[in-house]
mmCIF file of C-alpha atoms and ligand atoms in Angstrom:
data_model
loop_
_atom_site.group_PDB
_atom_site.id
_atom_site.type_symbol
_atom_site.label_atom_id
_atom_site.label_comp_id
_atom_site.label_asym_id
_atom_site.label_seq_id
_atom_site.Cartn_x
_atom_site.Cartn_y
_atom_site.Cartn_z
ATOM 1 C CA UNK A 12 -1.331 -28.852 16.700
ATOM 2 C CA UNK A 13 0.525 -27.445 13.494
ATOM 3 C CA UNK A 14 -1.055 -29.599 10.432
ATOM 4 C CA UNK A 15 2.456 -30.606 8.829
ATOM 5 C CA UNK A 16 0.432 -31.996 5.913
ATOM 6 C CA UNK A 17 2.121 -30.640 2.518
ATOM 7 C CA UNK A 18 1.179 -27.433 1.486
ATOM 8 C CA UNK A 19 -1.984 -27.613 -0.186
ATOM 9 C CA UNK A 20 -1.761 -28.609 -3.816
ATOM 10 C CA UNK A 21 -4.341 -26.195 -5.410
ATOM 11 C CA UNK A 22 -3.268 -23.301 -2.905
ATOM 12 C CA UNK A 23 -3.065 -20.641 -5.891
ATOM 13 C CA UNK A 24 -5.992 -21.943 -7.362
ATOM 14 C CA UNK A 25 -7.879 -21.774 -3.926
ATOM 15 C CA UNK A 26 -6.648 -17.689 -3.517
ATOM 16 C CA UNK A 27 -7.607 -16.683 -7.236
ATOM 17 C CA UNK A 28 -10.947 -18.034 -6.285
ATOM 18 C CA UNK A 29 -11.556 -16.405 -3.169
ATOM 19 C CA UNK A 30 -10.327 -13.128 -4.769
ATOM 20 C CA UNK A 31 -12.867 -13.671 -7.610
ATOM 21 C CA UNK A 32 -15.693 -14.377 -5.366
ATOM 22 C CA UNK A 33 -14.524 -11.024 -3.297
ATOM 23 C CA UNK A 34 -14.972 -9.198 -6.913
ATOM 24 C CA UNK A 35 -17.750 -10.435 -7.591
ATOM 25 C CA UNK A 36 -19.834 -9.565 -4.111
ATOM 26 C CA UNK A 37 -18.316 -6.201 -4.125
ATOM 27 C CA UNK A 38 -19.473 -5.472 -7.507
ATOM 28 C CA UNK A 39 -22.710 -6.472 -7.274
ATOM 29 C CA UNK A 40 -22.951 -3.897 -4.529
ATOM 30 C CA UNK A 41 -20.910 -1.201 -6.716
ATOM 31 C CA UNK A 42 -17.988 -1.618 -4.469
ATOM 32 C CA UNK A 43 -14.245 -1.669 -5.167
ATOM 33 C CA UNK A 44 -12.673 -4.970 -4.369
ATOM 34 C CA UNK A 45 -9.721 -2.914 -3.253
ATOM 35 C CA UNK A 46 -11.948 -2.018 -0.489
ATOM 36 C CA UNK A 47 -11.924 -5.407 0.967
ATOM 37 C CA UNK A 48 -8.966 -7.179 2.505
ATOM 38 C CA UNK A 49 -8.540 -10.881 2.529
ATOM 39 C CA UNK A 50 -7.179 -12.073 5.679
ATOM 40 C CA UNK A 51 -5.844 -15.518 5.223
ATOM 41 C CA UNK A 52 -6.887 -17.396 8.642
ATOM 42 C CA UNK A 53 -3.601 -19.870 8.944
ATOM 43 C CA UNK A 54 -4.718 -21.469 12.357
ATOM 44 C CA UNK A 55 -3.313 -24.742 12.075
ATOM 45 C CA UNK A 56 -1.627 -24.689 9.250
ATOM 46 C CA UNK A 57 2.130 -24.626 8.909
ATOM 47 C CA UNK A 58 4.486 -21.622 8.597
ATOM 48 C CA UNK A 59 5.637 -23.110 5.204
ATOM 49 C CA UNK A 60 2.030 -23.237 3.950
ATOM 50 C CA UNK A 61 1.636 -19.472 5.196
ATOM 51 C CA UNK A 62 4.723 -18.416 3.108
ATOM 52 C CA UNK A 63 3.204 -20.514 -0.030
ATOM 53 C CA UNK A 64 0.124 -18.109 0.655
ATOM 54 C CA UNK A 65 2.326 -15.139 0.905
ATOM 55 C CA UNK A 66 4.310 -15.844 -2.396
ATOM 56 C CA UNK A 67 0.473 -16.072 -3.966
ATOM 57 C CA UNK A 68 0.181 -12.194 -2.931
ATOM 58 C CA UNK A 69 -1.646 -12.490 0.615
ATOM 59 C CA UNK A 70 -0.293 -10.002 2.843
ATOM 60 C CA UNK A 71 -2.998 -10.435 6.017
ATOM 61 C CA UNK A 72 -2.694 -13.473 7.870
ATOM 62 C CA UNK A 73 -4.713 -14.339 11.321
ATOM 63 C CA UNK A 74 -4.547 -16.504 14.309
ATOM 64 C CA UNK A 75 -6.172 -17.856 16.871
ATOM 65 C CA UNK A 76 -3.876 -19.329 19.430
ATOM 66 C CA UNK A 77 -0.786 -17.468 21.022
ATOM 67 C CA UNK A 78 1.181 -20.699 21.372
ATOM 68 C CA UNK A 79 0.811 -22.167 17.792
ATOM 69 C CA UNK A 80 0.904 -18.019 16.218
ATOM 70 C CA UNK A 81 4.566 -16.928 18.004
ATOM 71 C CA UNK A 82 6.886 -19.574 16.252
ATOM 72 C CA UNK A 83 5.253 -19.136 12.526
ATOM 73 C CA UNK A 84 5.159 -15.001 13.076
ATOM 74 C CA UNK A 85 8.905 -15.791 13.908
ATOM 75 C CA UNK A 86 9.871 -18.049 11.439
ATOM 76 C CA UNK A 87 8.148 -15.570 8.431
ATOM 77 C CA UNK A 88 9.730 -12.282 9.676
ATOM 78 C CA UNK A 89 11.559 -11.224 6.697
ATOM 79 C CA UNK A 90 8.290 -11.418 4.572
ATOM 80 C CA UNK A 91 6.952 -8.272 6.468
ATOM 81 C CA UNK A 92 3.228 -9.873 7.024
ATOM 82 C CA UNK A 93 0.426 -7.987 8.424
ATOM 83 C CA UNK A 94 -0.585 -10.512 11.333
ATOM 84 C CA UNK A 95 -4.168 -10.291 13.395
ATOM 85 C CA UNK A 96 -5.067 -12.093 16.296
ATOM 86 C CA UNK A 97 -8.307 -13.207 15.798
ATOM 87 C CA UNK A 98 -8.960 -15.486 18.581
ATOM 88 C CA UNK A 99 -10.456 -15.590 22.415
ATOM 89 C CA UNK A 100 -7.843 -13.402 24.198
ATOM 90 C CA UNK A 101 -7.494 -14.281 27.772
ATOM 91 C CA UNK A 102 -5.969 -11.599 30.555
ATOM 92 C CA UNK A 103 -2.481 -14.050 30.583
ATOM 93 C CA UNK A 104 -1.771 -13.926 27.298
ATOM 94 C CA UNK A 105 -2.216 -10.134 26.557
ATOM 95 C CA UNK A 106 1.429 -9.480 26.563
ATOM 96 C CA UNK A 107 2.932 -11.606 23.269
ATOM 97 C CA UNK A 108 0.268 -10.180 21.453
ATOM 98 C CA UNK A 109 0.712 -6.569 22.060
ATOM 99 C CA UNK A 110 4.272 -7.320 20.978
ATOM 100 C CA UNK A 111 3.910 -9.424 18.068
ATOM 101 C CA UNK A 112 0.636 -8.578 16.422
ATOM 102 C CA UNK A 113 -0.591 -5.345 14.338
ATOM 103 C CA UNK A 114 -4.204 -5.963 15.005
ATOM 104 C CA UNK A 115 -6.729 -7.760 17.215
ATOM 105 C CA UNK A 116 -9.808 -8.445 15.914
ATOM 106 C CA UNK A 117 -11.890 -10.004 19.091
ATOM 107 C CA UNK A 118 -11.524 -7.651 21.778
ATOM 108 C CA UNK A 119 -14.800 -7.555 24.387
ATOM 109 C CA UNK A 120 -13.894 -6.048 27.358
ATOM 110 C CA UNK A 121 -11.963 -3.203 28.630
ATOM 111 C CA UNK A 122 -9.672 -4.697 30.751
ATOM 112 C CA UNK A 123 -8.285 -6.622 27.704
ATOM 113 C CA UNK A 124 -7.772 -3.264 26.191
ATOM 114 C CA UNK A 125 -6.113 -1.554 29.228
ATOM 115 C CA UNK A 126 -3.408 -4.568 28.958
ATOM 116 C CA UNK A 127 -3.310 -4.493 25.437
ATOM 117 C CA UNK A 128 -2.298 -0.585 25.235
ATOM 118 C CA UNK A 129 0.235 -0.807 28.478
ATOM 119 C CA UNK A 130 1.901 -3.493 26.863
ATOM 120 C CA UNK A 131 2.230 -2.541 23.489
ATOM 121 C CA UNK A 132 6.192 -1.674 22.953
ATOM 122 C CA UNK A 133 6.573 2.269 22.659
ATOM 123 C CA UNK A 134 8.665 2.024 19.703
ATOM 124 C CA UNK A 135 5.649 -0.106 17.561
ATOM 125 C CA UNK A 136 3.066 2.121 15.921
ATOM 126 C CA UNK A 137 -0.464 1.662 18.044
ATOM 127 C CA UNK A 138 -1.922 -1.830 18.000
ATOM 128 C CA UNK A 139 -5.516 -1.395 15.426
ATOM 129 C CA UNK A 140 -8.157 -3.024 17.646
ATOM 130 C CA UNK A 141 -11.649 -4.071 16.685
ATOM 131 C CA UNK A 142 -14.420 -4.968 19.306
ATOM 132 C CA UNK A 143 -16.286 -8.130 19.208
ATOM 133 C CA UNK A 144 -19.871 -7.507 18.863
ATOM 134 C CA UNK A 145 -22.151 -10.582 19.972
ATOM 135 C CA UNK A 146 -24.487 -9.544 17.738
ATOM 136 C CA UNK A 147 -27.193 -12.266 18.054
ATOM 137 C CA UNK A 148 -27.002 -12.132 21.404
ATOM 138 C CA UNK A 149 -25.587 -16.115 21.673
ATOM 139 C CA UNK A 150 -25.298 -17.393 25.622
ATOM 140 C CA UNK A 151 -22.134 -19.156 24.418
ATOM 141 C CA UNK A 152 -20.509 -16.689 22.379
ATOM 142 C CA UNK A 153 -17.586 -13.770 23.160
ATOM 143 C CA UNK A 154 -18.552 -10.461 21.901
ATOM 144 C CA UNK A 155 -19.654 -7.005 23.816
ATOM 145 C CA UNK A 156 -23.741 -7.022 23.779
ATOM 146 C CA UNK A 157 -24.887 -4.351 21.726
ATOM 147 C CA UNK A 158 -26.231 -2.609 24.454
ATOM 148 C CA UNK A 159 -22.585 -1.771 26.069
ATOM 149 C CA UNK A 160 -20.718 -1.623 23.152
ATOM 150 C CA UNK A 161 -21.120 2.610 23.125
ATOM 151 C CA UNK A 162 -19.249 2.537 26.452
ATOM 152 C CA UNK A 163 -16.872 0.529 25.827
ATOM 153 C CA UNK A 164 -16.185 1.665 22.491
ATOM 154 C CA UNK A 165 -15.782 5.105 24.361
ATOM 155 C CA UNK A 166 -12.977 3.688 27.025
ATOM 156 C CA UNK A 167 -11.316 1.854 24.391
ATOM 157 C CA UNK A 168 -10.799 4.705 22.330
ATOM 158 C CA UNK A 169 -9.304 6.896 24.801
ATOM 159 C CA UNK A 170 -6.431 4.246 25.360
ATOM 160 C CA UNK A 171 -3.130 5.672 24.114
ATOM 161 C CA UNK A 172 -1.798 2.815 22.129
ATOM 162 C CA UNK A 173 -4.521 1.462 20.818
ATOM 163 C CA UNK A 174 -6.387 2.399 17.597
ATOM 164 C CA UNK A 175 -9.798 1.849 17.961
ATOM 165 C CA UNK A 176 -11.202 0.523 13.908
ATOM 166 C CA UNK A 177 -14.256 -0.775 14.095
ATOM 167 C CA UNK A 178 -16.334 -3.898 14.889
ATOM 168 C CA UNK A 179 -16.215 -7.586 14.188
ATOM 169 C CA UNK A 180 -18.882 -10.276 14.388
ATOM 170 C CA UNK A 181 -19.038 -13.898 14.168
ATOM 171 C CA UNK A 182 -22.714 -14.432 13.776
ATOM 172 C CA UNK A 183 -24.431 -17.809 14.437
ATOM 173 C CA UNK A 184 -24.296 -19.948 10.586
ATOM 174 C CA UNK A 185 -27.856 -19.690 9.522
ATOM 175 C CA UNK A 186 -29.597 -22.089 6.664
ATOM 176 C CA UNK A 187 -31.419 -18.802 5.641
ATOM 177 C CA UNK A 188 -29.967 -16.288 3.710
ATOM 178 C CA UNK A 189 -31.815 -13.289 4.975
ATOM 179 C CA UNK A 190 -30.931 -13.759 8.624
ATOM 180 C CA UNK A 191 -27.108 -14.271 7.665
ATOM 181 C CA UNK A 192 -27.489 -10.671 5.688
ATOM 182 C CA UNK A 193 -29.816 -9.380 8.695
ATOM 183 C CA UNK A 194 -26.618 -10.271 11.521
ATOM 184 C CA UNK A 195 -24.196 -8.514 8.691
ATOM 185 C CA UNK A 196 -26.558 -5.471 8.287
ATOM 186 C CA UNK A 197 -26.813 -5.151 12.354
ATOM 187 C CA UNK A 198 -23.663 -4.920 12.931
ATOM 188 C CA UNK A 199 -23.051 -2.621 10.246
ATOM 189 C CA UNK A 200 -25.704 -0.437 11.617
ATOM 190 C CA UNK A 201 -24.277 -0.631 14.906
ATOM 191 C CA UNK A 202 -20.550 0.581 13.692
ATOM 192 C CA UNK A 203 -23.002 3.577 12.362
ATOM 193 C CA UNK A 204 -24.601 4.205 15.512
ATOM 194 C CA UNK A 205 -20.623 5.024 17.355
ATOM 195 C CA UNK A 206 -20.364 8.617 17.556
ATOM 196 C CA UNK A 207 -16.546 8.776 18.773
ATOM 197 C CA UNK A 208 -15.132 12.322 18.308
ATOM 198 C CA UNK A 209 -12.045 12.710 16.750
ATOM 199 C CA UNK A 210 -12.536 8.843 15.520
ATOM 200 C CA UNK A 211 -13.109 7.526 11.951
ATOM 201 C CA UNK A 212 -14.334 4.279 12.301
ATOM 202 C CA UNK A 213 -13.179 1.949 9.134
ATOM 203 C CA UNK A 214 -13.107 -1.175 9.672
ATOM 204 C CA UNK A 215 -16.213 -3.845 10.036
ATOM 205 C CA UNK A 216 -14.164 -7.665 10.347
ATOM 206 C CA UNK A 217 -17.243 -9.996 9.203
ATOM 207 C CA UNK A 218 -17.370 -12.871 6.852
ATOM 208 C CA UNK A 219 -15.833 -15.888 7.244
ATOM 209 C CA UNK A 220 -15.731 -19.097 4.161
ATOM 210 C CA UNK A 221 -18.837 -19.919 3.912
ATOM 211 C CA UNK A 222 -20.959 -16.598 4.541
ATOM 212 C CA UNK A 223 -18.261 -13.846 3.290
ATOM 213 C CA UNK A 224 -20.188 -12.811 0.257
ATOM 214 C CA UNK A 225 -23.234 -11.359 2.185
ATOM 215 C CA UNK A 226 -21.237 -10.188 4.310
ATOM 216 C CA UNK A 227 -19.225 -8.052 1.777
ATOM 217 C CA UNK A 228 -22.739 -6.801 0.278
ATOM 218 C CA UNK A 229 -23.290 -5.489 3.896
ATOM 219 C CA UNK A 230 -20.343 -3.463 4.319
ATOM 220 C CA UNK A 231 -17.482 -5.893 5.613
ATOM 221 C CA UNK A 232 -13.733 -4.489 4.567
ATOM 222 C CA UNK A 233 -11.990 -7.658 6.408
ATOM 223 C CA UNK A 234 -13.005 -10.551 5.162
ATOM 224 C CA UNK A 235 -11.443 -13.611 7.448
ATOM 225 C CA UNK A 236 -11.210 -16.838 5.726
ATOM 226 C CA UNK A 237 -9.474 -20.124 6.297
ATOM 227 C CA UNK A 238 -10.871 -23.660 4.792
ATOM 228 C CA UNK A 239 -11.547 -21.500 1.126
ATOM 229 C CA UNK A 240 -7.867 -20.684 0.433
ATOM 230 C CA UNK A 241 -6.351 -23.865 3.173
ATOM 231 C CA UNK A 242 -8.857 -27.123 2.871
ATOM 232 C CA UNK A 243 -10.779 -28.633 5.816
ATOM 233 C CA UNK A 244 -8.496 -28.197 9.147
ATOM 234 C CA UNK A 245 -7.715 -31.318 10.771
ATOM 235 C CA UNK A 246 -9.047 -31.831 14.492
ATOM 236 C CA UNK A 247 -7.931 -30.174 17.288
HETATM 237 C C1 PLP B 30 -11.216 -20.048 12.047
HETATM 238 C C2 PLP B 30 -11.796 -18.688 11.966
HETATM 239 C C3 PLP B 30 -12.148 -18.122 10.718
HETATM 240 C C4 PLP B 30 -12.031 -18.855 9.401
HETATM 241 O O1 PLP B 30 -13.070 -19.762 9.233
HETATM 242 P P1 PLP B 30 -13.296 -20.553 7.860
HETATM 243 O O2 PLP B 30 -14.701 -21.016 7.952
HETATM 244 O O3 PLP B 30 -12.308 -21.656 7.842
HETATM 245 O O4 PLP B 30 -13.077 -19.599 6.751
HETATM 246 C C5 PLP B 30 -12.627 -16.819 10.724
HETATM 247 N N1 PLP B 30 -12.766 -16.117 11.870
HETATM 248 C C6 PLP B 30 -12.455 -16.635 13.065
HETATM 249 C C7 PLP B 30 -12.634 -15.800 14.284
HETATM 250 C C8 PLP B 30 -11.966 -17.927 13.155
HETATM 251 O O5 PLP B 30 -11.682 -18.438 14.371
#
């Protein structure tokens, strides 16, 4: 599954780019560009790529897929890496990530959260958790509807080892400009909407290569993006 294609050639070039176009979106909307993380989505890619991408200052990095995440967290320990799962978590796999990951970006139901906080290891700090909103309300798509997000958001914030951060989207890709912003905006206005006591919401995980400029104008702080900084992947 690992692409063991070289690491890409223009790699540096790719991740000043990126972090240009980041500067550029967040200015337009008088925004810091600290304010916005790049996480470096490394799903099929090889650890040695990752640490290419680490030695050009990324410090985020997410995956999709237990299997193909555990041996490339391993094998880049000593760089200290801030790792997210950002994929479909199922009930089985719960475990590895509550060890091995800082955040999860896709969690939609509370029993994924119950797991999640009972198996995080006491001596780790609490695991940051985002909920997946499906925010267009797709048939085929993961994601809390926006309609029970405020309960969940409430159960999932009471968990003990979990830090509840804010929302993440993966909106259909839309030719149109104004409904990408509009799915962006919603879900923004959504994070709003949580009133959580006790809780600062921060975080809003939305933007992905080809759409993460709009989505930085609309309020995004994690920006997740792989085939920008990594090429095409190959084929599953
Ligand atoms: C693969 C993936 C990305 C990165 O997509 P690109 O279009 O390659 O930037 C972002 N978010 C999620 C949830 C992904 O699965």
């Amino acid at each position: 599954m690992t692409n063991m294609l070289m690491v890409p050639q223009n790699l540096a070039e790719n991740v000043r780019a990126v972090r240009e176009r980041i500067a550029r979106a967040a200015a337009r909307c008088g925004r810091d560009s600290d304010s916005v993380t790049l996480l470096a989505v490394g799903k099929t890619h090889s650890a040695d790529t990752l640490r290419a991408a680490a030695a050009c200052g990324l410090e985020h990095f997410g995956e999709s897929y237990v299997k193909e995440a555990l041996p490339k967290i391993e094998t880049l320990r000593g760089l200290e890496l801030t790792w997210h799962f950002i994929g479909q978590l199922q009930a089985n796999k719960t475990r590895p990530v509550a060890e091995h990951f800082h955040w999860v970006h896709g969690v939609d139901r509370l029993r994924i959260a119950q797991r999640l906080s009972e198996q995080r290891p006491v001596h780790a700090p609490p695991l940051n958790v985002c909920l997946q909103v499906n925010v267009a309300g797709e048939a085929t798509k993961g994601g809390v509807t926006p309609e029970a997000l405020p309960e969940l958001a409430a159960a999932v914030a009471a968990l003990p080892r979990l830090t509840l951060r804010g929302l993440m989207c993966i909106p259909p890709p839309e030719e149109d400009e104004a409904r990408q912003r509009h799915w962006f905006a919603e879900t923004a206005r959504l994070m709003r909407s949580l009133h959580l006591p006790g809780i600062t919401l921060d975080t809003l995980s939305m933007g992905m290569s080809n759409d993460f400029e709009v989505a930085i104008e609309e309020g995004a702080t994690i920006v997740r993006v792989g085939t920008a900084l990594f090429g095409p992947r190959a084929a599953k």
